[in-house]
Each structure stands twice: as structure tokens, then as C-alpha cells.
mmCIF file of C-alpha atoms (C1' of nucleotides) in Angstrom:
data_model
loop_
_atom_site.group_PDB
_atom_site.id
_atom_site.type_symbol
_atom_site.label_atom_id
_atom_site.label_comp_id
_atom_site.label_asym_id
_atom_site.label_seq_id
_atom_site.Cartn_x
_atom_site.Cartn_y
_atom_site.Cartn_z
ATOM 1 C CA MET A 1 -15.804 8.815 10.912
ATOM 2 C CA HIS A 2 -16.459 9.373 14.494
ATOM 3 C CA GLY A 3 -18.953 12.155 14.056
ATOM 4 C CA GLN A 4 -22.513 11.345 14.852
ATOM 5 C CA ASN A 5 -24.172 13.806 12.514
ATOM 6 C CA LEU A 6 -22.194 13.486 9.421
ATOM 7 C CA ILE A 7 -24.635 14.483 6.758
ATOM 8 C CA LYS A 8 -22.471 16.858 4.847
ATOM 9 C CA PRO A 9 -23.587 20.434 4.509
ATOM 10 C CA GLY A 10 -25.272 20.602 1.200
ATOM 11 C CA LEU A 11 -26.676 17.127 1.376
ATOM 12 C CA GLU A 12 -29.087 17.778 4.178
ATOM 13 C CA SER A 13 -31.221 20.290 2.383
ATOM 14 C CA SER A 14 -33.108 19.858 -0.832
ATOM 15 C CA SER A 15 -32.155 23.378 -1.762
ATOM 16 C CA SER A 16 -28.528 22.515 -1.810
ATOM 17 C CA PRO A 17 -26.775 22.516 -5.153
ATOM 18 C CA THR A 18 -24.779 19.482 -4.040
ATOM 19 C CA LEU A 19 -27.935 17.535 -3.518
ATOM 20 C CA CYS A 20 -28.926 17.995 -7.117
ATOM 21 C CA SER A 21 -26.515 15.349 -8.261
ATOM 22 C CA THR A 22 -27.721 13.055 -5.512
ATOM 23 C CA GLN A 23 -31.274 13.591 -6.579
ATOM 24 C CA ILE A 24 -30.402 12.759 -10.140
ATOM 25 C CA VAL A 25 -28.857 9.562 -8.948
ATOM 26 C CA LEU A 26 -32.009 8.698 -7.012
ATOM 27 C CA ILE A 27 -34.222 9.466 -9.963
ATOM 28 C CA MET A 28 -32.180 7.008 -11.970
ATOM 29 C CA GLY A 29 -32.924 4.473 -9.297
ATOM 30 C CA ARG A 30 -29.327 4.116 -8.421
ATOM 31 C CA SER A 31 -28.289 4.584 -4.856
ATOM 32 C CA THR A 32 -24.627 4.522 -4.024
ATOM 33 C CA LEU A 33 -24.595 6.631 -0.923
ATOM 34 C CA CYS A 34 -25.090 5.079 2.470
ATOM 35 C CA TYR A 35 -26.709 8.073 4.082
ATOM 36 C CA GLU A 36 -29.523 8.116 1.583
ATOM 37 C CA LYS A 37 -31.250 5.335 3.428
ATOM 38 C CA GLU A 38 -33.059 6.376 6.536
ATOM 39 C CA GLY A 39 -32.276 4.786 9.833
ATOM 40 C CA LEU A 40 -28.845 3.583 8.867
ATOM 41 C CA LYS A 41 -26.279 4.040 11.548
ATOM 42 C CA ARG A 42 -22.956 5.678 10.905
ATOM 43 C CA GLY A 43 -19.866 6.446 12.889
ATOM 44 C CA PRO A 44 -17.919 4.173 15.183
ATOM 45 C CA TRP A 45 -18.917 0.553 15.427
ATOM 46 C CA THR A 46 -20.052 -0.849 18.733
ATOM 47 C CA ALA A 47 -18.839 -4.163 20.122
ATOM 48 C CA GLU A 48 -22.300 -5.546 19.566
ATOM 49 C CA GLU A 49 -22.276 -4.594 15.899
ATOM 50 C CA ASP A 50 -18.830 -6.087 15.501
ATOM 51 C CA GLN A 51 -20.025 -9.288 17.080
ATOM 52 C CA LYS A 52 -23.060 -9.456 14.806
ATOM 53 C CA LEU A 53 -21.036 -8.849 11.678
ATOM 54 C CA THR A 54 -18.329 -11.305 12.621
ATOM 55 C CA ALA A 55 -20.791 -13.998 13.569
ATOM 56 C CA TYR A 56 -22.727 -13.597 10.359
ATOM 57 C CA ILE A 57 -19.699 -13.686 8.088
ATOM 58 C CA GLN A 58 -18.166 -16.616 9.898
ATOM 59 C CA GLN A 59 -21.366 -18.536 9.468
ATOM 60 C CA HIS A 60 -22.466 -17.510 5.994
ATOM 61 C CA GLY A 61 -19.595 -15.675 4.388
ATOM 62 C CA HIS A 62 -20.169 -12.109 3.367
ATOM 63 C CA GLY A 63 -21.909 -12.896 0.093
ATOM 64 C CA SER A 64 -23.445 -9.733 -1.271
ATOM 65 C CA TRP A 65 -22.354 -6.843 0.875
ATOM 66 C CA SER A 66 -25.410 -4.828 -0.013
ATOM 67 C CA SER A 67 -27.782 -7.413 1.377
ATOM 68 C CA LEU A 68 -25.591 -8.438 4.280
ATOM 69 C CA PRO A 69 -26.636 -5.750 6.793
ATOM 70 C CA GLU A 70 -30.269 -6.744 6.676
ATOM 71 C CA LYS A 71 -29.486 -10.431 6.951
ATOM 72 C CA ALA A 72 -27.064 -9.826 9.781
ATOM 73 C CA GLY A 73 -29.457 -7.538 11.621
ATOM 74 C CA LEU A 74 -27.288 -4.485 11.256
ATOM 75 C CA LYS A 75 -28.464 -0.984 10.595
ATOM 76 C CA ARG A 76 -25.491 -0.151 8.458
ATOM 77 C CA CYS A 77 -24.944 0.136 4.764
ATOM 78 C CA GLY A 78 -23.161 -2.696 3.018
ATOM 79 C CA LYS A 79 -20.224 -0.553 2.196
ATOM 80 C CA SER A 80 -19.697 0.268 5.825
ATOM 81 C CA CYS A 81 -19.907 -3.422 6.755
ATOM 82 C CA ARG A 82 -17.398 -4.337 4.106
ATOM 83 C CA LEU A 83 -14.986 -1.704 5.294
ATOM 84 C CA ARG A 84 -15.347 -2.703 8.903
ATOM 85 C CA TRP A 85 -14.708 -6.341 8.085
ATOM 86 C CA ILE A 86 -11.795 -5.774 5.750
ATOM 87 C CA ASN A 87 -10.033 -3.167 7.820
ATOM 88 C CA TYR A 88 -10.728 -4.336 11.319
ATOM 89 C CA LEU A 89 -12.612 -7.546 11.987
ATOM 90 C CA ARG A 90 -11.035 -9.932 9.516
ATOM 91 C CA PRO A 91 -9.220 -12.592 11.543
ATOM 92 C CA ASP A 92 -6.050 -12.581 9.454
ATOM 93 C CA ILE A 93 -5.147 -9.009 10.200
ATOM 94 C CA LYS A 94 -2.020 -8.121 12.023
ATOM 95 C CA ARG A 95 -2.567 -5.030 14.080
ATOM 96 C CA GLY A 96 -0.250 -2.833 16.032
ATOM 97 C CA LYS A 97 3.063 -1.261 15.373
ATOM 98 C CA PHE A 98 4.720 -1.736 12.028
ATOM 99 C CA SER A 99 8.048 -3.468 12.209
ATOM 100 C CA LEU A 100 10.989 -1.732 10.667
ATOM 101 C CA ARG A 101 11.132 -4.303 7.956
ATOM 102 C CA GLU A 102 7.527 -3.667 7.095
ATOM 103 C CA GLU A 103 8.263 0.026 6.897
ATOM 104 C CA GLN A 104 11.198 -0.660 4.673
ATOM 105 C CA THR A 105 9.027 -2.729 2.382
ATOM 106 C CA ILE A 106 6.376 -0.057 2.186
ATOM 107 C CA ILE A 107 8.896 2.580 1.266
ATOM 108 C CA GLN A 108 10.421 0.410 -1.414
ATOM 109 C CA LEU A 109 7.091 -0.489 -2.900
ATOM 110 C CA HIS A 110 5.829 3.056 -2.753
ATOM 111 C CA ALA A 111 8.837 4.176 -4.709
ATOM 112 C CA PHE A 112 7.678 2.078 -7.615
ATOM 113 C CA LEU A 113 3.947 1.799 -7.223
ATOM 114 C CA GLY A 114 3.111 5.213 -5.859
ATOM 115 C CA ASN A 115 -0.056 5.611 -3.849
ATOM 116 C CA ARG A 116 -1.416 2.289 -4.969
ATOM 117 C CA TRP A 117 -2.058 1.076 -1.484
ATOM 118 C CA SER A 118 -3.911 -2.046 -2.438
ATOM 119 C CA ALA A 119 -1.027 -3.157 -4.625
ATOM 120 C CA ILE A 120 1.384 -2.435 -1.802
ATOM 121 C CA ALA A 121 -0.836 -4.304 0.641
ATOM 122 C CA VAL A 122 -0.506 -7.418 -1.509
ATOM 123 C CA HIS A 123 3.089 -7.605 -0.324
ATOM 124 C CA LEU A 124 2.160 -7.167 3.313
ATOM 125 C CA PRO A 125 -0.546 -9.799 3.521
ATOM 126 C CA LYS A 126 -1.627 -9.178 7.078
ATOM 127 C CA ARG A 127 -1.847 -5.427 6.728
ATOM 128 C CA THR A 128 -4.721 -3.581 5.151
ATOM 129 C CA ASP A 129 -4.321 -0.962 2.504
ATOM 130 C CA ASN A 130 -5.981 1.526 4.813
ATOM 131 C CA GLU A 131 -3.513 0.831 7.576
ATOM 132 C CA ILE A 132 -0.575 1.101 5.226
ATOM 133 C CA LYS A 133 -1.915 4.316 3.803
ATOM 134 C CA ASN A 134 -2.377 5.782 7.271
ATOM 135 C CA HIS A 135 1.084 4.716 8.330
ATOM 136 C CA TRP A 136 2.581 6.228 5.236
ATOM 137 C CA ASN A 137 0.798 9.530 5.706
ATOM 138 C CA THR A 138 1.548 9.837 9.388
ATOM 139 C CA HIS A 139 5.047 8.416 9.646
ATOM 140 C CA LEU A 140 6.954 7.371 6.585
ATOM 141 C CA LYS A 141 6.272 10.401 4.434
ATOM 142 C CA LYS A 142 7.603 12.662 7.135
ATOM 143 C CA ARG A 143 10.717 10.601 7.576
ATOM 144 C CA LEU A 144 11.561 10.768 3.908
ATOM 145 C CA ILE A 145 11.050 14.513 3.922
ATOM 146 C CA LYS A 146 13.380 14.734 6.892
ATOM 147 C CA MET A 147 15.956 12.866 4.873
ATOM 148 C CA GLY A 148 15.622 15.342 2.053
ATOM 149 C CA ILE A 149 13.880 12.808 -0.151
ATOM 150 C CA ASP A 150 10.742 13.729 -1.986
ATOM 151 C CA PRO A 151 8.145 11.245 -0.726
ATOM 152 C CA MET A 152 6.331 11.231 -4.043
ATOM 153 C CA THR A 153 9.263 10.746 -6.382
ATOM 154 C CA HIS A 154 11.595 9.091 -3.863
ATOM 155 C CA LYS A 155 14.375 11.158 -5.292
ATOM 156 C CA PRO A 156 16.465 13.667 -3.449
ATOM 157 C CA ARG A 157 14.482 16.853 -3.405
ATOM 158 C CA ILE A 158 15.568 19.467 -5.900
ATOM 159 C CA ASP A 159 16.269 21.951 -3.162
ATOM 160 C CA ALA A 160 18.511 19.376 -1.551
ATOM 161 C CA LEU A 161 20.698 19.002 -4.603
ATOM 162 C CA SER A 162 23.776 21.107 -4.513
ATOM 163 C CA SER A 163 24.896 20.661 -8.071
ATOM 164 C CA SER A 164 23.422 20.013 -11.482
ATOM 165 C CA GLY A 165 25.484 17.008 -12.390
ATOM 166 C CA HIS A 166 22.926 14.465 -11.389
ATOM 167 C CA GLU A 167 20.571 14.555 -14.298
ATOM 168 C CA CYS A 168 22.049 11.463 -15.814
ATOM 169 C CA HIS A 169 21.780 9.720 -12.507
ATOM 170 C CA ASN A 170 18.156 10.688 -12.100
ATOM 171 C CA SER A 171 17.451 9.513 -15.584
ATOM 172 C CA ASN A 172 18.903 6.156 -14.688
ATOM 173 C CA LEU A 173 16.807 6.041 -11.570
ATOM 174 C CA ASN A 174 13.771 6.567 -13.742
ATOM 175 C CA HIS A 175 14.744 3.646 -15.903
ATOM 176 C CA MET A 176 15.194 1.491 -12.865
ATOM 177 C CA ALA A 177 11.893 2.616 -11.485
ATOM 178 C CA GLN A 178 10.093 1.752 -14.691
ATOM 179 C CA TRP A 179 11.524 -1.729 -14.748
ATOM 180 C CA GLU A 180 10.815 -2.317 -11.146
ATOM 181 C CA ARG A 181 7.323 -0.909 -11.351
ATOM 182 C CA ALA A 182 6.473 -3.293 -14.136
ATOM 183 C CA ARG A 183 7.868 -6.164 -12.145
ATOM 184 C CA LEU A 184 5.928 -5.289 -9.013
ATOM 185 C CA GLU A 185 2.716 -4.824 -10.924
ATOM 186 C CA ALA A 186 3.158 -8.228 -12.460
ATOM 187 C CA GLU A 187 3.819 -9.573 -9.021
ATOM 188 C CA ALA A 188 0.672 -8.034 -7.647
ATOM 189 C CA ARG A 189 -1.305 -9.586 -10.462
ATOM 190 C CA GLU A 190 0.241 -12.941 -9.768
ATOM 191 C CA ALA A 191 -0.569 -12.620 -6.102
ATOM 192 C CA GLY A 192 -4.168 -11.951 -7.012
ATOM 193 C CA ARG A 193 -4.289 -14.843 -9.432
ATOM 194 C CA TYR A 194 -2.985 -17.267 -6.861
ATOM 195 C CA SER A 195 -4.664 -15.639 -3.908
ATOM 196 C CA SER A 196 -5.992 -18.935 -2.612
ATOM 197 C CA ASN A 197 -2.785 -19.103 -0.682
ATOM 198 C CA LYS A 198 -3.073 -16.211 1.688
ATOM 199 C CA GLN A 199 0.595 -16.077 2.443
ATOM 200 C CA ALA A 200 1.293 -15.729 -1.239
ATOM 201 C CA LEU A 201 3.608 -18.632 -0.900
ATOM 202 C CA LEU A 202 3.288 -20.946 -3.805
ATOM 203 C CA ARG A 203 4.530 -24.244 -4.898
ATOM 204 C CA ILE A 204 5.681 -24.285 -8.456
ATOM 205 C CA GLN A 205 3.044 -25.924 -10.591
ATOM 206 C CA PRO A 206 3.369 -26.817 -14.237
ATOM 207 C CA LYS A 207 0.508 -24.477 -15.060
ATOM 208 C CA ILE A 208 2.491 -21.555 -13.868
ATOM 209 C CA HIS A 209 5.174 -22.122 -16.395
ATOM 210 C CA PRO A 210 3.444 -24.234 -18.981
ATOM 211 C CA GLY A 211 5.855 -26.480 -20.726
ATOM 212 C CA THR A 212 8.707 -25.202 -18.685
ATOM 213 C CA ASP A 213 10.806 -27.480 -16.610
ATOM 214 C CA PRO A 214 11.899 -25.322 -13.725
ATOM 215 C CA LEU A 215 15.126 -27.215 -13.541
ATOM 216 C CA SER A 216 15.986 -26.287 -17.054
ATOM 217 C CA LEU A 217 15.856 -22.546 -16.614
ATOM 218 C CA LYS A 218 18.657 -20.886 -18.452
ATOM 219 C CA PRO A 219 21.390 -18.860 -16.795
ATOM 220 C CA ARG A 220 20.357 -15.609 -15.329
ATOM 221 C CA PRO A 221 20.968 -12.496 -17.394
ATOM 222 C CA LYS A 222 23.467 -10.090 -15.947
ATOM 223 C CA CYS A 223 21.095 -7.151 -16.007
ATOM 224 C CA ILE A 224 18.995 -8.843 -13.372
ATOM 225 C CA ASP A 225 21.933 -8.627 -11.035
ATOM 226 C CA VAL A 226 22.045 -4.928 -11.574
ATOM 227 C CA LEU A 227 18.356 -4.688 -10.960
ATOM 228 C CA LYS A 228 18.820 -6.628 -7.784
ATOM 229 C CA ALA A 229 21.647 -4.330 -6.837
ATOM 230 C CA TRP A 230 19.280 -1.434 -7.205
ATOM 231 C CA GLN A 231 16.764 -3.127 -4.978
ATOM 232 C CA ASP A 232 19.395 -3.897 -2.423
ATOM 233 C CA MET A 233 20.641 -0.377 -2.455
ATOM 234 C CA VAL A 234 17.210 0.970 -1.705
ATOM 235 C CA THR A 235 16.839 -1.742 0.898
ATOM 236 C CA GLY A 236 20.168 -0.731 2.312
ATOM 237 C CA MET A 237 18.985 2.821 2.632
ATOM 238 C CA PHE A 238 16.627 1.571 5.264
ATOM 239 C CA ASN A 239 18.746 -1.069 6.865
ATOM 240 C CA PHE A 240 18.419 -1.010 10.572
ATOM 241 C CA PRO A 241 20.598 -2.076 13.413
ATOM 242 C CA SER A 242 19.887 -5.242 15.285
ATOM 243 C CA ARG A 243 17.138 -3.682 17.335
ATOM 244 C CA ASP A 244 14.964 -4.334 14.344
ATOM 245 C CA ASN A 245 12.910 -7.167 15.687
ATOM 246 C CA LEU A 246 12.163 -8.441 12.193
ATOM 247 C CA ASP A 247 9.155 -10.068 13.676
ATOM 248 C CA SER A 248 7.137 -9.546 10.601
ATOM 249 C CA PRO A 249 8.714 -11.065 7.545
ATOM 250 C CA THR A 250 5.510 -10.322 5.788
ATOM 251 C CA SER A 251 6.925 -8.986 2.626
ATOM 252 C CA ILE A 252 7.544 -11.600 0.051
ATOM 253 C CA SER A 253 9.693 -9.117 -1.745
ATOM 254 C CA ASN A 254 12.233 -9.049 1.001
ATOM 255 C CA SER A 255 13.901 -12.163 -0.206
ATOM 256 C CA PRO A 256 13.108 -12.333 -3.817
ATOM 257 C CA ASN A 257 16.192 -14.234 -4.788
ATOM 258 C CA ALA A 258 16.532 -16.709 -2.036
ATOM 259 C CA LEU A 259 17.411 -19.562 -4.331
ATOM 260 C CA VAL A 260 19.306 -17.763 -6.977
ATOM 261 C CA GLN A 261 22.975 -18.556 -7.042
ATOM 262 C CA VAL A 262 24.158 -15.162 -7.935
ATOM 263 C CA SER A 263 27.874 -15.628 -8.177
ATOM 264 C CA THR A 264 27.738 -18.203 -10.919
ATOM 265 C CA GLY A 265 24.768 -16.813 -12.738
ATOM 266 C CA GLU A 266 22.957 -20.111 -12.327
ATOM 267 C CA THR A 267 19.379 -20.391 -11.262
ATOM 268 C CA ILE A 268 18.580 -23.177 -8.910
ATOM 269 C CA VAL A 269 15.007 -24.205 -8.545
ATOM 270 C CA ASP A 270 14.045 -26.644 -5.885
ATOM 271 C CA PRO A 271 10.755 -28.332 -6.775
ATOM 272 C CA ASN A 272 10.150 -29.103 -3.121
ATOM 273 C CA HIS A 273 10.623 -25.549 -1.996
ATOM 274 C CA LEU A 274 7.887 -22.999 -1.443
ATOM 275 C CA TYR A 275 8.386 -20.105 -3.763
ATOM 276 C CA THR A 276 7.050 -16.651 -3.286
ATOM 277 C CA CYS A 277 5.154 -14.837 -5.967
ATOM 278 C CA ASN A 278 8.110 -12.571 -6.250
ATOM 279 C CA GLU A 279 10.372 -15.448 -7.054
ATOM 280 C CA LEU A 280 8.028 -16.849 -9.636
ATOM 281 C CA VAL A 281 7.520 -13.591 -11.423
ATOM 282 C CA TYR A 282 11.192 -12.967 -11.156
ATOM 283 C CA MET A 283 12.020 -16.213 -12.890
ATOM 284 C CA ASP A 284 9.344 -15.551 -15.445
ATOM 285 C CA GLN A 285 10.871 -12.211 -16.234
ATOM 286 C CA MET A 286 14.327 -13.644 -16.396
ATOM 287 C CA GLN A 287 13.265 -15.722 -19.318
ATOM 288 C CA GLU A 288 11.581 -12.786 -21.002
ATOM 289 C CA LEU A 289 14.603 -10.627 -20.482
ATOM 290 C CA GLU A 290 16.882 -13.135 -22.032
ATOM 291 C CA GLY A 291 15.306 -12.284 -25.327
ATOM 292 C CA TRP A 292 15.630 -8.611 -24.729
ATOM 293 C CA MET A 293 19.236 -8.875 -23.760
ATOM 294 C CA ASP A 294 20.119 -10.181 -27.189
ATOM 295 C CA GLU A 295 19.431 -6.683 -28.375
ATOM 296 C CA PRO A 296 20.392 -4.168 -25.721
ATOM 297 C CA THR A 297 17.948 -1.315 -25.385
ATOM 298 C CA SER A 298 18.521 2.080 -23.922
ATOM 299 C CA SER A 299 16.961 0.789 -20.743
ATOM 300 C CA THR A 300 19.323 -2.106 -20.377
ATOM 301 C CA VAL A 301 22.229 0.168 -21.129
ATOM 302 C CA ALA A 302 20.992 2.521 -18.472
ATOM 303 C CA LEU A 303 20.763 -0.349 -16.047
ATOM 304 C CA THR A 304 24.365 -1.251 -16.452
ATOM 305 C CA GLN A 305 25.552 2.331 -16.414
ATOM 306 C CA TYR A 306 23.632 2.947 -13.271
ATOM 307 C CA THR A 307 25.814 0.839 -11.074
ATOM 308 C CA THR A 308 28.857 2.973 -11.648
ATOM 309 C CA GLU A 309 27.066 6.146 -10.745
ATOM 310 C CA ASN A 310 25.006 5.286 -7.756
ATOM 311 C CA LEU A 311 27.434 6.237 -5.052
ATOM 312 C CA TRP A 312 26.289 9.787 -5.304
ATOM 313 C CA PHE A 313 22.837 8.757 -4.272
ATOM 314 C CA ALA A 314 24.149 6.804 -1.331
ATOM 315 C CA ASP A 315 26.226 9.775 -0.282
ATOM 316 C CA ASN A 316 23.173 11.965 -0.288
ATOM 317 C CA VAL A 317 21.209 9.573 1.819
ATOM 318 C CA ALA A 318 24.100 9.169 4.203
ATOM 319 C CA ALA A 319 24.296 12.923 4.513
ATOM 320 C CA ALA A 320 20.617 13.033 5.279
ATOM 321 C CA ALA A 321 21.199 10.438 7.939
ATOM 322 C CA ASP A 322 23.873 12.621 9.512
ATOM 323 C CA LEU A 323 21.525 15.555 9.527
ATOM 324 C CA ASN A 324 18.953 13.389 11.074
ATOM 325 C CA GLU A 325 21.164 12.373 13.924
ATOM 326 C CA GLY A 326 19.879 13.594 17.231
ATOM 327 C CA SER A 327 16.355 13.595 16.000
ATOM 328 C CA SER A 328 13.801 13.147 18.693
ATOM 329 C CA GLU A 329 12.251 10.312 16.792
ATOM 330 C CA SER A 330 13.702 7.207 18.285
ATOM 331 C CA ASP A 331 12.982 4.957 15.363
ATOM 332 C CA THR A 332 14.271 7.260 12.713
ATOM 333 C CA LEU A 333 15.348 5.435 9.652
ATOM 334 C CA ILE A 334 18.659 5.464 8.097
ATOM 335 C CA GLY A 335 21.938 3.858 7.457
ATOM 336 C CA ILE A 336 23.777 2.915 4.370
ATOM 337 C CA PRO A 337 25.242 -0.533 4.730
ATOM 338 C CA VAL A 338 28.983 -0.563 5.092
ATOM 339 C CA SER A 339 29.117 -3.072 2.308
ATOM 340 C CA PHE A 340 27.523 -0.740 -0.151
ATOM 341 C CA SER A 341 30.659 0.076 -2.043
ATOM 342 C CA SER A 342 31.657 -3.520 -2.460
ATOM 343 C CA MET A 343 28.150 -4.355 -3.498
ATOM 344 C CA GLU A 344 28.315 -1.733 -6.166
ATOM 345 C CA VAL A 345 31.576 -3.054 -7.515
ATOM 346 C CA GLU A 346 30.401 -6.620 -7.489
ATOM 347 C CA ALA A 347 27.128 -5.675 -9.061
ATOM 348 C CA SER A 348 28.941 -4.122 -11.938
ATOM 349 C CA ASN A 349 30.730 -7.413 -12.361
ATOM 350 C CA GLY A 350 27.455 -9.207 -12.561
ATOM 351 C CA SER A 351 27.619 -10.612 -9.070
ATOM 352 C CA TYR A 352 27.010 -9.208 -5.636
ATOM 353 C CA PRO A 353 26.449 -10.447 -2.153
ATOM 354 C CA ILE A 354 22.956 -11.556 -1.329
ATOM 355 C CA ALA A 355 21.218 -9.001 0.831
ATOM 356 C CA ASN A 356 21.209 -9.472 4.564
ATOM 357 C CA ASN A 357 17.543 -10.138 4.536
ATOM 358 C CA GLY A 358 17.881 -12.722 1.843
ATOM 359 C CA GLN A 359 17.932 -16.388 2.539
ATOM 360 C CA PRO A 360 21.140 -18.333 2.431
ATOM 361 C "C1'" DA B 1 -5.594 22.718 35.878
ATOM 362 C "C1'" DA B 2 -6.862 24.281 31.490
ATOM 363 C "C1'" DG B 3 -6.510 25.342 26.914
ATOM 364 C "C1'" DG B 4 -4.054 24.708 22.571
ATOM 365 C "C1'" DC B 5 -1.728 21.842 19.472
ATOM 366 C "C1'" DT B 6 -0.498 17.657 17.124
ATOM 367 C "C1'" DA B 7 -0.580 12.830 15.858
ATOM 368 C "C1'" DC B 8 -3.150 9.012 15.008
ATOM 369 C "C1'" DC B 9 -6.393 6.232 12.581
ATOM 370 C "C1'" DA B 10 -11.243 4.553 11.914
ATOM 371 C "C1'" DA B 11 -14.537 5.673 8.935
ATOM 372 C "C1'" DC B 12 -16.436 8.123 5.308
ATOM 373 C "C1'" DC B 13 -16.919 10.019 0.421
ATOM 374 C "C1'" DG B 14 -16.641 10.031 -4.427
ATOM 375 C "C1'" DC B 15 -15.134 7.944 -8.260
ATOM 376 C "C1'" DC B 16 -14.302 4.162 -11.310
ATOM 377 C "C1'" DA B 17 -14.390 -0.490 -13.312
ATOM 378 C "C1'" DC B 18 -16.737 -4.437 -13.728
ATOM 379 C "C1'" DT B 19 -20.899 -7.323 -13.730
ATOM 380 C "C1'" DT B 20 -25.646 -8.172 -14.465
ATOM 381 C "C1'" DG B 21 -30.127 -7.975 -16.531
ATOM 382 C "C1'" DA C 1 -25.986 -1.255 -26.204
ATOM 383 C "C1'" DC C 2 -27.360 0.529 -22.149
ATOM 384 C "C1'" DA C 3 -28.617 1.399 -17.321
ATOM 385 C "C1'" DA C 4 -28.426 -0.243 -12.809
ATOM 386 C "C1'" DG C 5 -26.045 -2.537 -9.221
ATOM 387 C "C1'" DT C 6 -21.927 -3.757 -6.810
ATOM 388 C "C1'" DG C 7 -17.304 -3.908 -5.118
ATOM 389 C "C1'" DG C 8 -12.992 -1.794 -4.671
ATOM 390 C "C1'" DC C 9 -9.805 1.969 -4.378
ATOM 391 C "C1'" DG C 10 -7.556 6.371 -3.050
ATOM 392 C "C1'" DG C 11 -8.245 10.691 -0.787
ATOM 393 C "C1'" DT C 12 -10.002 12.983 3.052
ATOM 394 C "C1'" DT C 13 -12.206 13.986 7.431
ATOM 395 C "C1'" DG C 14 -12.715 14.650 12.188
ATOM 396 C "C1'" DG C 15 -13.019 12.546 16.984
ATOM 397 C "C1'" DT C 16 -9.872 11.088 20.436
ATOM 398 C "C1'" DA C 17 -5.725 10.842 23.038
ATOM 399 C "C1'" DG C 18 -1.645 12.599 24.483
ATOM 400 C "C1'" DC C 19 1.692 16.128 24.809
ATOM 401 C "C1'" DC C 20 3.031 20.895 25.521
ATOM 402 C "C1'" DT C 21 2.729 25.503 27.314
#
DNA sequence: AAGGCTACCAACCGCCACTTG
DNA sequence: ACAAGTGGCGGTTGGTAGCCT
């Protein structure tokens, strides 16, 4: 915070009820609050402090954050140092305006992960969770509201629905969301597990798929195509004209199926190619799903039904886009891809064009 | 020019999970 | 088994800058 005297009311006086809990904590010998220690600085960091922190970490690594400030000659609490480093000083941070593709990725991921900013940040490696969170709260949330989409559920807002015939559709969306959420969570875990590669780009190693020859992967189940169609539809909702500079292909989920030959249902794995986490998890799940598909569940049924009913959703978003036209916000989102209808048809056939942002 | 309003975002707080002794 | 210590996360705050009236 930028305030210089930020001891909260209630913490500055021993008579405060709020302080009681703090006192209890101190009696227990456990101190978690930075302002408990006298002489610790708070508020904005100076260039000199930044320089000290950066120099120390570059030389020694951060080690224990709690002991770092003393070693680095900083009058800050460890927590504050950690935050400053992670959110601002770290060299591998991309700062500045979010590209439209990044925004698109955030919206997609938020639809399935909710306010789990750290999980979302895994897919935007050079952005911090704090930055993503701020951008969501100040920009993206408002845009979705403008479109008549509830930013929390990512569904058309109830007051925006004109009829009651969409319950089935919404139910299908929920199914899709559950599937996708599970996939993204798995992906985030994978990204953490293999975090030694900061770009989350991985070469396939035998340990990733023990006993599995990547070249022997079985044909791709049809339901995955439908799932992909869902992803592409959401992606399409936020497709932008060519002014999108696309300068930040940071999201590994933007081209999750780069090497999947969709039309034939074959999976091609190139052992010399760098695969994203998304791709690896995707292939992993394909194999799992094969088993499931032997015995269709309500979810898989919903997945296939979904594709014949999704035009309504697209219509709603398109309508929102029309309403949005003339908005003062120059970078307002919107636009359903012209190819949406054909995509929907092809998806229901088990094949569909690879998304624009996919690799050839 | 001045005051009010709004958007932005760095930094903080409180909580929780995990680790350590 | 338990308490203390630590790191990490999501929610929130409030100073600053820029725009509007």
C-alpha cells in the first residue's frame, strides 16, 4: 500500500478488541504480521531497496524469506520482500499492457478455474497472479458484464435471458465446465511438477508416460473433439481482428492440439517436438477417456448433445457484441468467428477445423 | 484553475496448508 | 501429536494519475 501510516485502527492501541487476537498470537510466540516488528518499513519500495533486494537474490538466491531482509540489509518483513520480488523485480516478468490473446486466455481459464489466479498464472508464465487479478478486476470483468455475461459463472446473466428454454443448454455448459476444469487443474499440476522449464515447454520423456510409447497412442476419442469444439467456441467468442498483435503467445493452452490430426482421429506425436504441458495432459487424458468412452456416462452424453445446441449461446454473445458496438472502449472484445456454424457441424461429426490460433 | 470522480495497480492483510522441531 | 514457523494465495485497500465538469 502506498500509505505511510498503515497501522490499522484497532491494531495501534492495546485497548483495541482487534489487537486481542494479535496479542494471543504474540503470546504463543508466533508472529505472522509484518507490522508487529518495530522499525520495519512499509509502503512503496524505493529504488535503493529494489536494488538491494535484487542484488542479494541474484547473488544468494532468496533462501528463507524471513531471514532475507536482515541479510540483505533491508528494513522490511520477509513477506514484503517476497511480494516485491515475485510481483515486480523478478527478471522474467513481462510488464505492460496485456495482449488481446492474453486477455482471451485469462477469460477462458477464469471460466473454468474461477478466481484461482495462481493457477491461471501458470498458463501465462511471464505474468504474475497479482497482475492477472488486477487486470481481471479492472478490465475483463467489466467487459463481460457489458456483454451480458456473468463474470463469475461466465454464463449469460439471468436477466439477459429472454426465454426459459435454455436450462438444458446451461446444464450442458456445466458439464463442459466440469470436464475442462479438471483438465486445467491437472495441467496446472503438471506445470508445477515440471516447472524447471519456465516456459512450460517440455520434451516428452519416458517418465512422463511410463511404459508408453508416444508413437503408439491409440486413436483419439470423438468426445475430445467436442471438448475441443467447446474450447474453440469460447476462444471464438473473443477472437479479434488482425489488429491483435499476438505478441504474447504466452498461453500454452492456446494451441493445445497443435499436433493432433483431427480429421482422421489419429494422434501424431513427434518425439523431436517440444510439447506443452497442455498437450501432454491432453494426451494423458485421451488415454484415460478411452476407457470411459466404452461406457458412456451422462457427462459424455451431454458433451455430444452440447454441440447441437450451442448456437443459442453464440447468438447471445453476438447480440451482446451488437449492443456493445459504439462503445467508447476501443479494445472492446467481441466477435463470433464466421466459421462458427461450420465448426459446430463438423464438431458433431467428430472433426472440426483447427482453431486459428492453433499450429498447422 | 480547481475540485470531484474514476481507473489503475502496488502493496497489504488474513487465512490456510505445509513443514519443521 | 502438537505448536511454531514459513510460504503462498485470494481479497482488499488506498495513493496516484488522469479525466471530467
